[in-house]
Structures are given as structure tokens and as C-alpha cells.
Amino acid sequence: MSTENRSANYINCQNCGINQLCLPYTLDDSSLTKLDSIIERKRPYQRGDTLFRAGEPLTSLYAVRSGSLKSYILNDNGEMQITAFHLPGDLIGFSSISDQRYQGFSEALETSMICEIPYDNLELLSGQVPTLRRQIMRLMSDEINADKRMLGLVTSRNAEARVATFLLELSSRFQKRGLSSSEYRLSMTRAEIGNYLGLTVETVSRLLGKFQREHIIKVSGRLVKLCDINRIGEIAGLSPIPCQKKQA
Amino acid sequence: MSTENRSANYINCQNCGINQLCLPYTLDDSSLTKLDSIIERKRPYQRGDTLFRAGEPLTSLYAVRSGSLKSYILNDNGEMQITAFHLPGDLIGFSSISDQRYQGFSEALETSMICEIPYDNLELLSGQVPTLRRQIMRLMSDEINADKRMLGLVTSRNAEARVATFLLELSSRFQKRGLSSSEYRLSMTRAEIGNYLGLTVETVSRLLGKFQREHIIKVSGRLVKLCDINRIGEIAGLSPIPCQKKQA
DNA sequence: CGTGCAATTGACGTGGCTCAAGTGGTGTGG
DNA sequence: CCACACCACTTGAGCCACGTCAATTGCACG
């Protein structure tokens, strides 16, 4: 079978719709072929399937091709703390590079296609391909940034602002992936949203209800429609309740 | 002047007491010399001096040689959100690699010696020295981890647990640097601790007072002595108030 | 010795958690 | 096709940890 056929019929990086959000970004053809050759793709993960569990030796990083996942850690009390929701193009596992063991868990929220990137091979290849090395650093840097922003959100904004920010962030992430930024389906439960934002299910539910009553959004189960994005931005930004003023 | 004299009389990586916490870790002599040669060391930074400000183009990463700093971002309301306190050996600036601009501010909390590592040179060198590249990735991975743990702390633990965890974390970081883990000086104000932990000054002050009244610690201004580390661990871990039970 | 910021302490208010009851939607087995 | 079980989600009532506001003390520096 010719390579043309391969790229037409098989799942690979070359024909992946979100490759510019992922590792392949900035890679030339020959480097991309090399990267693609080390990536393994297995059958889809189903809701509840885990990519890895805390403590297991780091074998691979994972890239989301389709679907969505949550990553979480367990604290000393054994409670789950969700640290991220992953969408197509996201890379998973950077936090485990340091001590070569997975630091937490990663679990599919729905049926998902996952690209598995054996870490040793990636590490080797990144020594040969500077653009790949730089892209890995960029993605790690992005994750650090996202975590810091998240930290700012939960330490200094009230519940309304957190939920509004969450809706906006999903909106912008869907937009980057060529999907609607004003109407989307949540693959996570209210409880998972609350856990992620440091709120209870009840609070999340009440606020979505409130936003709906104020005609800012429309919710129907897992489906969300953002009707007044500007208003959501205001709520996310300048919190309406004079907001705890930490020093300027 | 011989190289022996150089290493005896000048500040460099070879004679740096905390080089195994920093970039040099695992580097052989010749690589270490190369790294050292690109590093610039200027006069000490004084309390309040900033290494960089948000928006400026990324020129260097910074390593703390002595002293301490805070990094912070400003949210949409212009409020400061402290994202990290830095001690000797820490590297600063990873979050800025992604878009080649500093994402926040970094400011000395006291007189501090800082090693400046021009980013372009570091990037080049990391292409030639695999051990350096791997150490950079390890340090970035560590930072991601620290941020996730911090996220777990502020989203799901009460004020007591946060302050206790903060005291313990400082303790372990001082220990790694060969300093006392049971008695140390805070270089940050109560307000800065509160900002970092998502609490008000008053709450931090009250809890330090409470811990002291319970003979768990002894505070005298910026000086802290941990008297009952086990107890602090209990408070940091299993929170005494049944603690918001997110799902297990 | 005065100026100014850091820290403490008290009184009070409230946002969001807890507990509890009810609704809705979905899959399974009879 | 219905009955039932099981979740996810919603909604209400009450309470408390922590934020807000305000006054005071302590300490460093010129």
C-alpha cells in the first residue's frame, strides 16, 4: 500500500485535524513522519477507562485525538481533586516526567481516541529534532500558565466568577478546535465541575440556574448555550460583589 | 589567574552550594563549564526590585542564588495574585517560554543574589547537552506538580490546613537547602502569605496565634519555630473539621 | 520622637457549605 | 412496554467559617 493510501486511510498525525494544537506544530514533513512512527494508537477508551494511575512508572505521554478526559490527584484524605479537563490536541502526563512515575490519574469522560507516545522514544527524538524539543517546552510552559491562572481564580474569585470563567474557557477552547464557541455539550458532571472549581455540586447547579433565569445562558442537561457572552465576561472578570480586595 | 583561583574566588555554578537543586544537577564538568559561561551575575537585588514585569519580552530565566522572591500575576481587576515564593536553587520564568513574554512579575522579598540565564543561549546549549535538556524538563515538570498540589490545597482544604501546609512546605524546602527545618524566618508578610493561600491577613494572623496558643508553633514577628511537627502534619492532612467531602 | 506600615484583635455579616427532600432521565430485567 | 433502580441534577432551609470593617499595638527607620 502506498504512503498516499496510508495517509488517506489511516489515523496519523499528518491527517489529524488538530495537529497544530498538538506536538506536530512547526514540525517539517520528515520530522513529523518520525514522530508519527513512534506513536501508538489503540482501540478507543470508554467512559471510566483510565490512561494511567498514580504511582505507575511513566511509560508514555498521551495526546487526545477525540473525546475528553479528566486528570485528578488524590489528597491525603483520599479525596479526588480534579486538576484538568482535556480536549482534543491536549497532551497529558507532563507532571510525571520529574520522577518518572505518574503523579495522578487520568480517566476518559466519554468514548475517546488517544495517541500514546512512548516517553523514551519521544525523549530520544526530541534530542534530534530541535523544533520538537521547543514545542514540548512550549506546551509545558502553557500548562504552567494555565495552572497559575487557575490558582488565581480559586484563591480570589467568588463562585459566580469561577463558573462564568469556566464557561468562557471551554468556549474559547472549543473555538480553537473549530467548534462552536457559543453552544456546546459538557462531558463532565456538575459534581466534577464543582470539584474542579472548588465548589459544591449544589452551588454549581444554583449558579447555572441563576445565569439561565437572567437569560445569560441556556442550559438543558449537559447542553449549554452562551447567550450573552459579554455579560459572562463581566461576571468572570470584575466580580459584581465588590470582591475581596487583596492588595493592588 | 588559574582556574583554581577562579573557582575559589568567584561566584560560579561549580562552587554554588545549592547547584544540585538547580540547573547544574547531573551535568558533567565540561557541560557545567559551558553553562556557567553563559550565566550573568549582577549586583544584588534589593527588597522590592523586580526581575521582570508582565508583557516584557523574555530575555532570561533566573536562578535564585541567595535570598527570596515572590512571583505574581495581576488579574482583570488589577489585583495581585502571588503564584510562588522562590528560595535558593529555584528557577524562575518557565511560564514565559510559551509566548516569549513574561506572564507576570517577579520581585525580591529581601536582598538577593540572582543568576541570569539568557534564554537564547540556554536554548542553544540545551540542544547540545542532553543532560541539561532533561534537567530543564524535570524542573518544569516539578513546577507543574507543585501548582497542581497547590490547586488541591486551595480548592478543598480549610484555612487551618492551608496555613499548616504552608509552614510544612517551607520547612521541607529549607531542609533540602541544608537549613533548619524546625526554625526559620519568613521573608514575606502575613498579607503575602494570605494572598498566596487565598486567605485574608486577619485569618492568617489569627491562625498563627491559635497554633501558638496550642503550643504547636512559636511565632515572634517573622520568626517561626515548629514545636510539634506531627500535629502540624495532622492539621495539614486530615482536616479536623470533617472537611468538605468531595467524592472519594 | 514621629511617621508609617505590619500585625493583632474584636465585632459583625454573609457566601457558600451542609443536610435533606424531591425531580428527571436512562438502562435493565421481568 | 412498564416497573424499578440508580444516578445526575435541582431546590430549599439553616448555619458557620471566613471575610469585612474598625480600632489598637508593635516595630523599624529617618
PDB file of C-alpha atoms in Angstrom, chain A residues 9-225:
ATOM      1  CA  ASN A   9      -6.955   5.720   5.159  1.00  0.00           C
ATOM      2  CA  TYR A  10      -5.137   5.543   8.456  1.00  0.00           C
ATOM      3  CA  ILE A  11      -5.170   7.687  11.505  1.00  0.00           C
ATOM      4  CA  ASN A  12      -1.918   9.566  11.742  1.00  0.00           C
ATOM      5  CA  CYS A  13      -0.517  12.947  12.678  1.00  0.00           C
ATOM      6  CA  GLN A  14      -0.435  14.155   9.081  1.00  0.00           C
ATOM      7  CA  ASN A  15      -4.171  13.886   8.637  1.00  0.00           C
ATOM      8  CA  CYS A  16      -5.110  14.928  12.165  1.00  0.00           C
ATOM      9  CA  GLY A  17      -7.365  17.951  12.289  1.00  0.00           C
ATOM     10  CA  ILE A  18      -5.914  19.369  15.455  1.00  0.00           C
ATOM     11  CA  ASN A  19      -2.227  18.715  14.841  1.00  0.00           C
ATOM     12  CA  GLN A  20      -1.385  22.393  15.063  1.00  0.00           C
ATOM     13  CA  LEU A  21      -2.548  22.433  18.705  1.00  0.00           C
ATOM     14  CA  CYS A  22      -0.501  19.362  19.487  1.00  0.00           C
ATOM     15  CA  LEU A  23       3.089  18.133  19.284  1.00  0.00           C
ATOM     16  CA  PRO A  24       3.364  18.305  15.457  1.00  0.00           C
ATOM     17  CA  TYR A  25       3.103  22.097  15.382  1.00  0.00           C
ATOM     18  CA  THR A  26       6.109  23.587  13.484  1.00  0.00           C
ATOM     19  CA  LEU A  27       7.490  20.152  12.566  1.00  0.00           C
ATOM     20  CA  ASP A  28       8.682  19.672   8.975  1.00  0.00           C
ATOM     21  CA  ASP A  29       7.487  16.670   6.975  1.00  0.00           C
ATOM     22  CA  SER A  30      10.369  14.379   7.728  1.00  0.00           C
ATOM     23  CA  SER A  31      10.302  15.124  11.462  1.00  0.00           C
ATOM     24  CA  LEU A  32       6.566  14.663  11.505  1.00  0.00           C
ATOM     25  CA  THR A  33       6.950  11.259   9.887  1.00  0.00           C
ATOM     26  CA  LYS A  34       9.479  10.290  12.544  1.00  0.00           C
ATOM     27  CA  LEU A  35       7.176  11.467  15.328  1.00  0.00           C
ATOM     28  CA  ASP A  36       4.232   9.683  13.806  1.00  0.00           C
ATOM     29  CA  SER A  37       6.195   6.458  13.598  1.00  0.00           C
ATOM     30  CA  ILE A  38       6.730   6.247  17.357  1.00  0.00           C
ATOM     31  CA  ILE A  39       3.096   6.953  18.239  1.00  0.00           C
ATOM     32  CA  GLU A  40       0.800   4.082  19.097  1.00  0.00           C
ATOM     33  CA  ARG A  41      -2.945   4.152  18.644  1.00  0.00           C
ATOM     34  CA  LYS A  42      -5.150   1.569  20.273  1.00  0.00           C
ATOM     35  CA  ARG A  43      -8.850   0.981  20.399  1.00  0.00           C
ATOM     36  CA  PRO A  44     -10.940   3.796  21.867  1.00  0.00           C
ATOM     37  CA  TYR A  45     -11.105   4.336  25.579  1.00  0.00           C
ATOM     38  CA  GLN A  46     -14.612   4.173  27.054  1.00  0.00           C
ATOM     39  CA  ARG A  47     -16.073   6.382  29.780  1.00  0.00           C
ATOM     40  CA  GLY A  48     -14.372   5.463  33.037  1.00  0.00           C
ATOM     41  CA  ASP A  49     -11.302   3.830  31.461  1.00  0.00           C
ATOM     42  CA  THR A  50      -8.060   5.163  32.900  1.00  0.00           C
ATOM     43  CA  LEU A  51      -4.939   6.035  30.923  1.00  0.00           C
ATOM     44  CA  PHE A  52      -2.768   5.577  33.992  1.00  0.00           C
ATOM     45  CA  ARG A  53      -2.868   5.538  37.766  1.00  0.00           C
ATOM     46  CA  ALA A  54      -0.751   7.364  40.338  1.00  0.00           C
ATOM     47  CA  GLY A  55       2.478   5.558  41.171  1.00  0.00           C
ATOM     48  CA  GLU A  56       2.808   3.574  37.961  1.00  0.00           C
ATOM     49  CA  PRO A  57       6.095   4.086  36.114  1.00  0.00           C
ATOM     50  CA  LEU A  58       5.908   6.672  33.355  1.00  0.00           C
ATOM     51  CA  THR A  59       5.789   4.842  30.040  1.00  0.00           C
ATOM     52  CA  SER A  60       4.039   7.259  27.710  1.00  0.00           C
ATOM     53  CA  LEU A  61       2.670  10.710  27.319  1.00  0.00           C
ATOM     54  CA  TYR A  62      -0.821  10.807  25.851  1.00  0.00           C
ATOM     55  CA  ALA A  63      -2.399  13.088  23.282  1.00  0.00           C
ATOM     56  CA  VAL A  64      -6.143  13.392  22.942  1.00  0.00           C
ATOM     57  CA  ARG A  65      -7.339  12.828  19.384  1.00  0.00           C
ATOM     58  CA  SER A  66     -11.062  12.905  20.135  1.00  0.00           C
ATOM     59  CA  GLY A  67     -13.295  12.841  23.177  1.00  0.00           C
ATOM     60  CA  SER A  68     -12.382  14.234  26.583  1.00  0.00           C
ATOM     61  CA  LEU A  69     -10.803  13.240  29.881  1.00  0.00           C
ATOM     62  CA  LYS A  70     -10.251  14.398  33.419  1.00  0.00           C
ATOM     63  CA  SER A  71      -6.967  14.264  35.316  1.00  0.00           C
ATOM     64  CA  TYR A  72      -7.007  14.189  39.085  1.00  0.00           C
ATOM     65  CA  ILE A  73      -4.889  13.604  42.123  1.00  0.00           C
ATOM     66  CA  LEU A  74      -5.865  12.138  45.484  1.00  0.00           C
ATOM     67  CA  ASN A  75      -5.083  14.133  48.591  1.00  0.00           C
ATOM     68  CA  ASP A  76      -4.071  12.724  51.984  1.00  0.00           C
ATOM     69  CA  ASN A  77      -7.714  12.007  52.786  1.00  0.00           C
ATOM     70  CA  GLY A  78      -8.174  10.040  49.601  1.00  0.00           C
ATOM     71  CA  GLU A  79     -10.441  12.703  48.145  1.00  0.00           C
ATOM     72  CA  MET A  80     -10.326  13.332  44.424  1.00  0.00           C
ATOM     73  CA  GLN A  81      -9.111  16.698  43.231  1.00  0.00           C
ATOM     74  CA  ILE A  82      -9.604  17.253  39.529  1.00  0.00           C
ATOM     75  CA  THR A  83      -6.678  19.209  38.100  1.00  0.00           C
ATOM     76  CA  ALA A  84      -7.646  19.428  34.444  1.00  0.00           C
ATOM     77  CA  PHE A  85     -10.172  18.572  31.758  1.00  0.00           C
ATOM     78  CA  HIS A  86      -8.566  17.559  28.473  1.00  0.00           C
ATOM     79  CA  LEU A  87      -9.856  18.192  24.962  1.00  0.00           C
ATOM     80  CA  PRO A  88      -8.508  17.066  21.577  1.00  0.00           C
ATOM     81  CA  GLY A  89      -4.953  18.246  20.983  1.00  0.00           C
ATOM     82  CA  ASP A  90      -4.076  18.332  24.687  1.00  0.00           C
ATOM     83  CA  LEU A  91      -1.035  16.489  25.935  1.00  0.00           C
ATOM     84  CA  ILE A  92      -1.270  14.556  29.173  1.00  0.00           C
ATOM     85  CA  GLY A  93       1.491  13.474  31.515  1.00  0.00           C
ATOM     86  CA  PHE A  94       3.983  16.331  31.801  1.00  0.00           C
ATOM     87  CA  SER A  95       3.704  16.355  35.567  1.00  0.00           C
ATOM     88  CA  SER A  96       5.058  12.814  35.647  1.00  0.00           C
ATOM     89  CA  ILE A  97       8.357  13.500  33.890  1.00  0.00           C
ATOM     90  CA  SER A  98      10.050  14.709  37.019  1.00  0.00           C
ATOM     91  CA  ASP A  99      10.174  11.458  38.947  1.00  0.00           C
ATOM     92  CA  GLN A 100       9.294   9.140  36.082  1.00  0.00           C
ATOM     93  CA  ARG A 101       6.096   7.993  37.742  1.00  0.00           C
ATOM     94  CA  TYR A 102       2.567   9.134  37.089  1.00  0.00           C
ATOM     95  CA  GLN A 103       1.581  11.637  39.756  1.00  0.00           C
ATOM     96  CA  GLY A 104      -2.159  11.200  39.429  1.00  0.00           C
ATOM     97  CA  PHE A 105      -4.909   9.594  37.416  1.00  0.00           C
ATOM     98  CA  SER A 106      -6.347  10.302  34.009  1.00  0.00           C
ATOM     99  CA  GLU A 107      -9.748   8.971  33.014  1.00  0.00           C
ATOM    100  CA  ALA A 108     -11.956   9.206  29.943  1.00  0.00           C
ATOM    101  CA  LEU A 109     -15.193  11.175  30.379  1.00  0.00           C
ATOM    102  CA  GLU A 110     -16.622   9.721  27.183  1.00  0.00           C
ATOM    103  CA  THR A 111     -15.520   7.488  24.320  1.00  0.00           C
ATOM    104  CA  SER A 112     -12.142   8.898  23.304  1.00  0.00           C
ATOM    105  CA  MET A 113      -9.365   8.214  20.812  1.00  0.00           C
ATOM    106  CA  ILE A 114      -5.950   8.576  22.381  1.00  0.00           C
ATOM    107  CA  CYS A 115      -2.465   8.719  20.853  1.00  0.00           C
ATOM    108  CA  GLU A 116       0.117   7.085  23.053  1.00  0.00           C
ATOM    109  CA  ILE A 117       3.638   8.469  22.818  1.00  0.00           C
ATOM    110  CA  PRO A 118       6.261   6.205  24.430  1.00  0.00           C
ATOM    111  CA  TYR A 119       8.299   8.548  26.555  1.00  0.00           C
ATOM    112  CA  ASP A 120      11.758   7.105  25.921  1.00  0.00           C
ATOM    113  CA  ASN A 121      11.303   7.389  22.179  1.00  0.00           C
ATOM    114  CA  LEU A 122       9.968  10.910  22.468  1.00  0.00           C
ATOM    115  CA  GLU A 123      12.876  11.904  24.688  1.00  0.00           C
ATOM    116  CA  LEU A 124      15.326  10.472  22.146  1.00  0.00           C
ATOM    117  CA  LEU A 125      13.602  12.125  19.212  1.00  0.00           C
ATOM    118  CA  SER A 126      13.468  15.478  20.964  1.00  0.00           C
ATOM    119  CA  GLY A 127      17.265  15.344  21.119  1.00  0.00           C
ATOM    120  CA  GLN A 128      17.398  15.046  17.339  1.00  0.00           C
ATOM    121  CA  VAL A 129      14.647  17.463  16.385  1.00  0.00           C
ATOM    122  CA  PRO A 130      15.022  20.945  17.894  1.00  0.00           C
ATOM    123  CA  THR A 131      11.589  22.063  16.746  1.00  0.00           C
ATOM    124  CA  LEU A 132      10.055  19.129  18.609  1.00  0.00           C
ATOM    125  CA  ARG A 133      12.038  19.958  21.733  1.00  0.00           C
ATOM    126  CA  ARG A 134      10.877  23.548  21.578  1.00  0.00           C
ATOM    127  CA  GLN A 135       7.259  22.537  21.077  1.00  0.00           C
ATOM    128  CA  ILE A 136       7.367  20.265  24.107  1.00  0.00           C
ATOM    129  CA  MET A 137       8.745  23.144  26.177  1.00  0.00           C
ATOM    130  CA  ARG A 138       6.051  25.439  24.828  1.00  0.00           C
ATOM    131  CA  LEU A 139       3.312  23.005  25.785  1.00  0.00           C
ATOM    132  CA  MET A 140       4.761  22.512  29.267  1.00  0.00           C
ATOM    133  CA  SER A 141       5.022  26.265  29.650  1.00  0.00           C
ATOM    134  CA  ASP A 142       1.381  26.591  28.598  1.00  0.00           C
ATOM    135  CA  GLU A 143       0.357  24.112  31.252  1.00  0.00           C
ATOM    136  CA  ILE A 144       2.264  26.025  33.940  1.00  0.00           C
ATOM    137  CA  ASN A 145       0.473  29.169  32.843  1.00  0.00           C
ATOM    138  CA  ALA A 146      -2.938  27.570  32.880  1.00  0.00           C
ATOM    139  CA  ASP A 147      -2.319  26.256  36.384  1.00  0.00           C
ATOM    140  CA  LYS A 148      -1.261  29.689  37.671  1.00  0.00           C
ATOM    141  CA  ARG A 149      -4.328  31.332  36.185  1.00  0.00           C
ATOM    142  CA  MET A 150      -6.484  28.649  37.735  1.00  0.00           C
ATOM    143  CA  LEU A 151      -4.817  29.278  41.069  1.00  0.00           C
ATOM    144  CA  GLY A 152      -5.664  32.958  40.784  1.00  0.00           C
ATOM    145  CA  LEU A 153      -9.250  32.045  40.002  1.00  0.00           C
ATOM    146  CA  VAL A 154      -9.884  29.827  43.002  1.00  0.00           C
ATOM    147  CA  THR A 155      -7.979  31.905  45.537  1.00  0.00           C
ATOM    148  CA  SER A 156      -9.546  35.238  44.760  1.00  0.00           C
ATOM    149  CA  ARG A 157     -12.839  34.972  42.890  1.00  0.00           C
ATOM    150  CA  ASN A 158     -16.268  34.079  44.183  1.00  0.00           C
ATOM    151  CA  ALA A 159     -18.430  31.225  42.971  1.00  0.00           C
ATOM    152  CA  GLU A 160     -20.175  33.225  40.219  1.00  0.00           C
ATOM    153  CA  ALA A 161     -16.906  34.375  38.711  1.00  0.00           C
ATOM    154  CA  ARG A 162     -15.488  30.849  38.804  1.00  0.00           C
ATOM    155  CA  VAL A 163     -18.423  29.287  36.995  1.00  0.00           C
ATOM    156  CA  ALA A 164     -18.507  32.124  34.448  1.00  0.00           C
ATOM    157  CA  THR A 165     -14.773  31.749  33.831  1.00  0.00           C
ATOM    158  CA  PHE A 166     -15.198  28.019  33.409  1.00  0.00           C
ATOM    159  CA  LEU A 167     -17.880  28.516  30.757  1.00  0.00           C
ATOM    160  CA  LEU A 168     -15.737  31.052  28.912  1.00  0.00           C
ATOM    161  CA  GLU A 169     -12.657  28.910  28.991  1.00  0.00           C
ATOM    162  CA  LEU A 170     -14.498  25.964  27.495  1.00  0.00           C
ATOM    163  CA  SER A 171     -15.923  28.323  24.899  1.00  0.00           C
ATOM    164  CA  SER A 172     -12.512  29.517  23.798  1.00  0.00           C
ATOM    165  CA  ARG A 173     -11.052  26.025  23.794  1.00  0.00           C
ATOM    166  CA  PHE A 174     -13.866  24.728  21.603  1.00  0.00           C
ATOM    167  CA  GLN A 175     -13.394  27.684  19.266  1.00  0.00           C
ATOM    168  CA  LYS A 176      -9.672  26.903  18.877  1.00  0.00           C
ATOM    169  CA  ARG A 177     -10.739  23.432  17.774  1.00  0.00           C
ATOM    170  CA  GLY A 178     -13.094  24.726  15.129  1.00  0.00           C
ATOM    171  CA  LEU A 179     -16.248  24.025  17.108  1.00  0.00           C
ATOM    172  CA  SER A 180     -18.976  26.383  18.199  1.00  0.00           C
ATOM    173  CA  SER A 181     -17.886  28.745  20.937  1.00  0.00           C
ATOM    174  CA  SER A 182     -21.435  29.642  21.911  1.00  0.00           C
ATOM    175  CA  GLU A 183     -23.070  26.242  22.176  1.00  0.00           C
ATOM    176  CA  TYR A 184     -21.520  23.043  23.431  1.00  0.00           C
ATOM    177  CA  ARG A 185     -22.003  19.876  25.384  1.00  0.00           C
ATOM    178  CA  LEU A 186     -20.419  19.352  28.789  1.00  0.00           C
ATOM    179  CA  SER A 187     -18.823  15.932  29.048  1.00  0.00           C
ATOM    180  CA  MET A 188     -18.398  16.291  32.802  1.00  0.00           C
ATOM    181  CA  THR A 189     -20.984  16.186  35.584  1.00  0.00           C
ATOM    182  CA  ARG A 190     -21.903  19.178  37.739  1.00  0.00           C
ATOM    183  CA  ALA A 191     -20.094  17.439  40.577  1.00  0.00           C
ATOM    184  CA  GLU A 192     -16.911  17.282  38.501  1.00  0.00           C
ATOM    185  CA  ILE A 193     -17.189  20.949  37.576  1.00  0.00           C
ATOM    186  CA  GLY A 194     -17.639  21.790  41.244  1.00  0.00           C
ATOM    187  CA  ASN A 195     -14.712  19.671  42.299  1.00  0.00           C
ATOM    188  CA  TYR A 196     -12.510  21.352  39.704  1.00  0.00           C
ATOM    189  CA  LEU A 197     -13.593  24.859  40.726  1.00  0.00           C
ATOM    190  CA  GLY A 198     -13.547  24.286  44.468  1.00  0.00           C
ATOM    191  CA  LEU A 199     -17.334  24.455  44.806  1.00  0.00           C
ATOM    192  CA  THR A 200     -20.096  22.001  45.709  1.00  0.00           C
ATOM    193  CA  VAL A 201     -22.480  20.466  43.199  1.00  0.00           C
ATOM    194  CA  GLU A 202     -25.301  22.474  44.710  1.00  0.00           C
ATOM    195  CA  THR A 203     -23.558  25.778  44.161  1.00  0.00           C
ATOM    196  CA  VAL A 204     -22.742  24.962  40.544  1.00  0.00           C
ATOM    197  CA  SER A 205     -26.311  23.893  39.911  1.00  0.00           C
ATOM    198  CA  ARG A 206     -27.758  27.013  41.541  1.00  0.00           C
ATOM    199  CA  LEU A 207     -25.491  29.332  39.581  1.00  0.00           C
ATOM    200  CA  LEU A 208     -26.229  27.723  36.240  1.00  0.00           C
ATOM    201  CA  GLY A 209     -29.880  28.112  37.152  1.00  0.00           C
ATOM    202  CA  LYS A 210     -29.372  31.740  38.089  1.00  0.00           C
ATOM    203  CA  PHE A 211     -27.495  32.520  34.866  1.00  0.00           C
ATOM    204  CA  GLN A 212     -30.327  30.922  32.956  1.00  0.00           C
ATOM    205  CA  ARG A 213     -33.002  32.901  34.783  1.00  0.00           C
ATOM    206  CA  GLU A 214     -31.071  36.047  33.889  1.00  0.00           C
ATOM    207  CA  HIS A 215     -31.042  34.964  30.219  1.00  0.00           C
ATOM    208  CA  ILE A 216     -27.243  34.925  30.154  1.00  0.00           C
ATOM    209  CA  ILE A 217     -27.098  31.259  29.208  1.00  0.00           C
ATOM    210  CA  LYS A 218     -29.432  28.440  28.372  1.00  0.00           C
ATOM    211  CA  VAL A 219     -28.885  25.037  29.933  1.00  0.00           C
ATOM    212  CA  SER A 220     -30.569  21.795  29.144  1.00  0.00           C
ATOM    213  CA  GLY A 221     -28.870  18.951  30.906  1.00  0.00           C
ATOM    214  CA  ARG A 222     -25.348  18.756  29.576  1.00  0.00           C
ATOM    215  CA  LEU A 223     -26.052  21.192  26.753  1.00  0.00           C
ATOM    216  CA  VAL A 224     -25.051  24.799  27.262  1.00  0.00           C
ATOM    217  CA  LYS A 225     -25.728  27.819  25.116  1.00  0.00           C
TER     218      LYS A 225
END
